[in-house]
PDB file of C-alpha atoms in Angstrom:
ATOM      1  CA  MET N   1     -65.016 151.358 103.784  1.00 45.00           C
ATOM      2  CA  ALA N   2     -62.557 150.846 100.959  1.00 54.00           C
ATOM      3  CA  LEU N   3     -63.291 148.950  97.800  1.00 60.00           C
ATOM      4  CA  ASN N   4     -62.502 145.261  98.159  1.00 72.00           C
ATOM      5  CA  ASP N   5     -62.753 141.924  96.389  1.00 83.00           C
ATOM      6  CA  ASN N   6     -66.433 141.445  97.244  1.00 87.00           C
ATOM      7  CA  PRO N   7     -68.522 142.796  94.342  1.00 90.00           C
ATOM      8  CA  SER N   8     -71.668 142.916  96.508  1.00 89.00           C
ATOM      9  CA  ALA N   9     -69.872 144.965  99.176  1.00 90.00           C
ATOM     10  CA  ASN N  10     -68.629 147.389  96.532  1.00 91.00           C
ATOM     11  CA  LEU N  11     -72.122 147.642  95.048  1.00 92.00           C
ATOM     12  CA  ALA N  12     -73.598 148.251  98.505  1.00 90.00           C
ATOM     13  CA  LEU N  13     -71.095 151.051  99.151  1.00 92.00           C
ATOM     14  CA  GLU N  14     -71.819 152.737  95.830  1.00 93.00           C
ATOM     15  CA  LEU N  15     -75.583 152.365  96.335  1.00 93.00           C
ATOM     16  CA  VAL N  16     -75.400 154.049  99.750  1.00 93.00           C
ATOM     17  CA  ARG N  17     -73.215 156.860  98.374  1.00 94.00           C
ATOM     18  CA  THR N  18     -75.552 157.429  95.438  1.00 94.00           C
ATOM     19  CA  MET N  19     -78.697 157.415  97.599  1.00 92.00           C
ATOM     20  CA  ASP N  20     -77.050 159.884  99.980  1.00 91.00           C
ATOM     21  CA  ARG N  21     -76.137 162.194  97.072  1.00 93.00           C
ATOM     22  CA  LEU N  22     -79.637 162.040  95.596  1.00 91.00           C
ATOM     23  CA  ARG N  23     -81.231 162.642  99.011  1.00 84.00           C
ATOM     24  CA  GLY N  24     -78.931 165.637  99.514  1.00 85.00           C
ATOM     25  CA  ARG N  25     -79.717 167.020  96.084  1.00 87.00           C
ATOM     26  CA  ILE N  26     -83.468 166.679  96.668  1.00 82.00           C
ATOM     27  CA  ARG N  27     -83.098 168.499  99.999  1.00 79.00           C
ATOM     28  CA  SER N  28     -81.136 171.268  98.314  1.00 81.00           C
ATOM     29  CA  GLU N  29     -83.414 171.675  95.301  1.00 81.00           C
ATOM     30  CA  THR N  30     -86.628 171.666  97.307  1.00 75.00           C
ATOM     31  CA  GLY N  31     -85.487 173.939 100.109  1.00 69.00           C
ATOM     32  CA  MET N  32     -85.783 171.161 102.673  1.00 61.00           C
ATOM     33  CA  GLY N  33     -82.544 172.363 104.253  1.00 60.00           C
ATOM     34  CA  ALA N  34     -84.402 175.527 105.262  1.00 62.00           C
ATOM     35  CA  SER N  35     -87.422 173.563 106.490  1.00 69.00           C
ATOM     36  CA  PRO N  36     -88.099 173.495 110.220  1.00 78.00           C
ATOM     37  CA  TRP N  37     -88.667 169.734 109.915  1.00 80.00           C
ATOM     38  CA  SER N  38     -86.003 167.036 109.893  1.00 82.00           C
ATOM     39  CA  ARG N  39     -85.985 164.260 107.324  1.00 79.00           C
ATOM     40  CA  SER N  40     -87.164 161.752 109.946  1.00 85.00           C
ATOM     41  CA  GLN N  41     -90.008 164.062 110.996  1.00 89.00           C
ATOM     42  CA  LEU N  42     -91.110 164.500 107.376  1.00 87.00           C
ATOM     43  CA  ALA N  43     -90.861 160.751 106.742  1.00 87.00           C
ATOM     44  CA  ALA N  44     -92.998 160.019 109.811  1.00 92.00           C
ATOM     45  CA  LEU N  45     -95.514 162.702 108.835  1.00 94.00           C
ATOM     46  CA  HIS N  46     -95.692 161.276 105.305  1.00 92.00           C
ATOM     47  CA  ARG N  47     -96.351 157.788 106.675  1.00 93.00           C
ATOM     48  CA  VAL N  48     -99.090 159.105 109.003  1.00 95.00           C
ATOM     49  CA  VAL N  49    -100.747 161.174 106.253  1.00 95.00           C
ATOM     50  CA  TYR N  50    -100.646 158.530 103.520  1.00 92.00           C
ATOM     51  CA  GLY N  51    -100.934 155.396 105.664  1.00 90.00           C
ATOM     52  CA  SER N  52    -103.565 154.094 107.982  1.00 88.00           C
ATOM     53  CA  PRO N  53    -103.688 155.248 111.615  1.00 89.00           C
ATOM     54  CA  ALA N  54    -100.856 153.564 113.512  1.00 93.00           C
ATOM     55  CA  THR N  55     -99.256 153.442 116.926  1.00 95.00           C
ATOM     56  CA  THR N  56     -95.869 154.969 117.608  1.00 95.00           C
ATOM     57  CA  SER N  57     -94.412 151.444 117.721  1.00 94.00           C
ATOM     58  CA  ASP N  58     -95.957 150.619 114.333  1.00 94.00           C
ATOM     59  CA  LEU N  59     -94.468 153.787 112.847  1.00 94.00           C
ATOM     60  CA  ALA N  60     -91.057 153.051 114.382  1.00 94.00           C
ATOM     61  CA  ALA N  61     -91.025 149.579 112.867  1.00 92.00           C
ATOM     62  CA  ALA N  62     -92.101 150.905 109.455  1.00 90.00           C
ATOM     63  CA  GLU N  63     -89.342 153.546 109.480  1.00 88.00           C
ATOM     64  CA  TYR N  64     -86.698 151.229 111.003  1.00 87.00           C
ATOM     65  CA  MET N  65     -86.328 153.479 114.038  1.00 90.00           C
ATOM     66  CA  ARG N  66     -86.192 152.811 117.760  1.00 94.00           C
ATOM     67  CA  PRO N  67     -89.618 153.320 119.368  1.00 93.00           C
ATOM     68  CA  GLN N  68     -88.109 155.952 121.688  1.00 95.00           C
ATOM     69  CA  SER N  69     -86.798 157.947 118.708  1.00 95.00           C
ATOM     70  CA  MET N  70     -90.156 157.732 116.965  1.00 95.00           C
ATOM     71  CA  ALA N  71     -91.891 158.857 120.156  1.00 95.00           C
ATOM     72  CA  GLN N  72     -89.705 161.981 120.159  1.00 96.00           C
ATOM     73  CA  THR N  73     -90.393 162.556 116.462  1.00 95.00           C
ATOM     74  CA  ILE N  74     -94.151 162.174 116.920  1.00 96.00           C
ATOM     75  CA  GLY N  75     -94.020 164.370 120.033  1.00 95.00           C
ATOM     76  CA  MET N  76     -92.478 167.200 118.023  1.00 94.00           C
ATOM     77  CA  LEU N  77     -95.042 166.820 115.225  1.00 96.00           C
ATOM     78  CA  GLU N  78     -97.837 166.757 117.798  1.00 96.00           C
ATOM     79  CA  GLN N  79     -96.453 169.829 119.559  1.00 95.00           C
ATOM     80  CA  HIS N  80     -96.658 171.725 116.252  1.00 95.00           C
ATOM     81  CA  GLY N  81    -100.190 170.560 115.499  1.00 96.00           C
ATOM     82  CA  LEU N  82     -99.323 168.246 112.598  1.00 96.00           C
ATOM     83  CA  VAL N  83    -100.494 164.993 114.193  1.00 96.00           C
ATOM     84  CA  ALA N  84    -102.857 164.000 116.976  1.00 96.00           C
ATOM     85  CA  ARG N  85    -103.306 160.942 119.157  1.00 95.00           C
ATOM     86  CA  ARG N  86    -106.630 159.200 119.601  1.00 93.00           C
ATOM     87  CA  PRO N  87    -107.653 155.934 121.252  1.00 93.00           C
ATOM     88  CA  ASP N  88    -107.793 152.877 119.026  1.00 91.00           C
ATOM     89  CA  PRO N  89    -111.504 152.014 118.639  1.00 91.00           C
ATOM     90  CA  GLY N  90    -110.622 148.303 118.752  1.00 89.00           C
ATOM     91  CA  ASP N  91    -108.334 148.553 121.784  1.00 89.00           C
ATOM     92  CA  GLY N  92    -108.693 151.629 123.978  1.00 83.00           C
ATOM     93  CA  ARG N  93    -105.305 151.000 125.575  1.00 88.00           C
ATOM     94  CA  ARG N  94    -103.547 151.791 122.300  1.00 92.00           C
ATOM     95  CA  MET N  95    -103.143 155.320 120.954  1.00 94.00           C
ATOM     96  CA  LEU N  96    -103.262 155.832 117.199  1.00 96.00           C
ATOM     97  CA  ILE N  97    -101.414 158.655 115.501  1.00 96.00           C
ATOM     98  CA  THR N  98    -103.427 160.524 112.874  1.00 95.00           C
ATOM     99  CA  ALA N  99    -102.682 163.578 110.755  1.00 96.00           C
ATOM    100  CA  THR N 100    -104.354 166.890 111.427  1.00 96.00           C
ATOM    101  CA  PRO N 101    -105.530 169.062 108.517  1.00 97.00           C
ATOM    102  CA  ARG N 102    -102.414 171.200 109.039  1.00 96.00           C
ATOM    103  CA  GLY N 103    -100.258 168.059 108.949  1.00 95.00           C
ATOM    104  CA  ARG N 104    -101.862 166.922 105.703  1.00 95.00           C
ATOM    105  CA  LYS N 105    -101.248 170.331 104.141  1.00 94.00           C
ATOM    106  CA  GLU N 106     -97.580 170.343 105.226  1.00 89.00           C
ATOM    107  CA  ALA N 107     -97.008 166.805 103.911  1.00 89.00           C
ATOM    108  CA  GLU N 108     -98.631 167.636 100.572  1.00 90.00           C
ATOM    109  CA  ARG N 109     -96.557 170.819 100.219  1.00 87.00           C
ATOM    110  CA  TRP N 110     -93.344 168.924 100.956  1.00 83.00           C
ATOM    111  CA  LEU N 111     -94.245 166.069  98.603  1.00 84.00           C
ATOM    112  CA  GLU N 112     -95.159 168.431  95.763  1.00 86.00           C
ATOM    113  CA  ALA N 113     -91.863 170.323  96.072  1.00 82.00           C
ATOM    114  CA  ARG N 114     -89.845 167.102  96.156  1.00 81.00           C
ATOM    115  CA  GLU N 115     -91.698 165.550  93.236  1.00 87.00           C
ATOM    116  CA  ALA N 116     -91.541 168.710  91.096  1.00 89.00           C
ATOM    117  CA  TRP N 117     -87.749 168.832  91.020  1.00 88.00           C
ATOM    118  CA  LEU N 118     -87.313 165.074  90.647  1.00 91.00           C
ATOM    119  CA  THR N 119     -89.922 164.907  87.870  1.00 94.00           C
ATOM    120  CA  ALA N 120     -88.137 167.679  85.969  1.00 93.00           C
ATOM    121  CA  ALA N 121     -84.777 165.963  86.484  1.00 93.00           C
ATOM    122  CA  ILE N 122     -86.130 162.644  85.207  1.00 95.00           C
ATOM    123  CA  ASP N 123     -87.805 164.294  82.197  1.00 96.00           C
ATOM    124  CA  GLN N 124     -84.742 166.344  81.231  1.00 96.00           C
ATOM    125  CA  THR N 125     -82.005 163.832  82.030  1.00 96.00           C
ATOM    126  CA  LEU N 126     -83.199 160.285  81.336  1.00 96.00           C
ATOM    127  CA  THR N 127     -84.026 158.532  78.102  1.00 97.00           C
ATOM    128  CA  ALA N 128     -87.155 156.378  77.799  1.00 95.00           C
ATOM    129  CA  GLU N 129     -84.993 153.277  78.281  1.00 97.00           C
ATOM    130  CA  GLU N 130     -83.396 154.758  81.401  1.00 97.00           C
ATOM    131  CA  ARG N 131     -86.821 155.602  82.837  1.00 96.00           C
ATOM    132  CA  ALA N 132     -87.843 151.974  82.316  1.00 95.00           C
ATOM    133  CA  GLY N 133     -84.613 150.923  84.018  1.00 96.00           C
ATOM    134  CA  LEU N 134     -85.385 153.264  86.908  1.00 96.00           C
ATOM    135  CA  THR N 135     -88.773 151.594  87.306  1.00 95.00           C
ATOM    136  CA  ALA N 136     -87.067 148.208  87.520  1.00 95.00           C
ATOM    137  CA  LEU N 137     -84.498 149.601  89.949  1.00 94.00           C
ATOM    138  CA  MET N 138     -87.237 150.895  92.251  1.00 94.00           C
ATOM    139  CA  ARG N 139     -88.749 147.404  92.407  1.00 95.00           C
ATOM    140  CA  ILE N 140     -85.326 146.009  93.295  1.00 95.00           C
ATOM    141  CA  MET N 141     -84.785 148.653  95.972  1.00 92.00           C
ATOM    142  CA  GLU N 142     -88.200 147.888  97.486  1.00 92.00           C
ATOM    143  CA  ARG N 143     -87.221 144.206  97.651  1.00 93.00           C
ATOM    144  CA  LEU N 144     -83.965 145.148  99.364  1.00 91.00           C
ATOM    145  CA  ALA N 145     -85.817 147.359 101.853  1.00 85.00           C
ATOM    146  CA  ASP N 146     -88.246 144.523 102.619  1.00 86.00           C
ATOM    147  CA  SER N 147     -85.608 141.763 102.711  1.00 88.00           C
ATOM    148  CA  ASP N 148     -85.405 139.509 105.717  1.00 88.00           C
ATOM    149  CA  VAL N 149     -81.624 139.270 106.011  1.00 85.00           C
ATOM    150  CA  PRO N 150     -80.472 137.326 109.090  1.00 77.00           C
ATOM    151  CA  SER N 151     -79.032 139.490 111.866  1.00 66.00           C
ATOM    152  CA  GLU N 152     -75.569 137.861 111.501  1.00 65.00           C
ATOM    153  CA  ALA N 153     -75.325 139.260 107.980  1.00 57.00           C
ATOM    154  CA  ARG N 154     -76.419 142.716 109.142  1.00 54.00           C
ATOM    155  CA  ARG N 155     -73.636 142.908 111.697  1.00 54.00           C
ATOM    156  CA  GLY N 156     -70.980 142.359 109.073  1.00 54.00           C
ATOM    157  CA  PRO N 157     -67.384 141.320 109.656  1.00 55.00           C
ATOM    158  CA  GLY N 158     -65.602 142.410 112.814  1.00 53.00           C
ATOM    159  CA  ARG N 159     -68.680 143.677 114.652  1.00 49.00           C
ATOM    160  CA  ALA N 160     -69.650 142.564 118.115  1.00 48.00           C
ATOM    161  CA  SER N 161     -72.396 139.989 118.432  1.00 45.00           C
ATOM    162  CA  ASP N 162     -75.598 140.443 120.394  1.00 44.00           C
ATOM    163  CA  VAL N 163     -74.763 137.690 122.897  1.00 39.00           C
TER     164      VAL N 163
END
């Protein structure tokens, strides 16, 4: 996508590029590239470890993934002993995904490595004013992630409709 006359479109493009660069740098600095786990597997594991027990569908919705993709992700984590399924005490037809002790340990190790590099980068690179700005930016990014933009806007110009 080339730069155009729409300032919001240009901002969106730069935001995506910057997030991709930061995500790549975090992967590189923390050795995640050598990890046996994909980013989506680690994100799902993190959500299971630090969230409440949830179904595969709940996790898929929270991670903006298709339920089938999340089922594959959870299946791989389960196969390696990082998560387990158990019946929902309130509705025995539903299966809740919970972290195993090994899964908790893996998530904590990954989170510590990621936070260590990013903490050092923030401390050594940003001024106090920039850190305050970063705090405000995180609130804005959370609002964007939680926004309820109509599906027509998500499709963008020139994309096929869902009719």
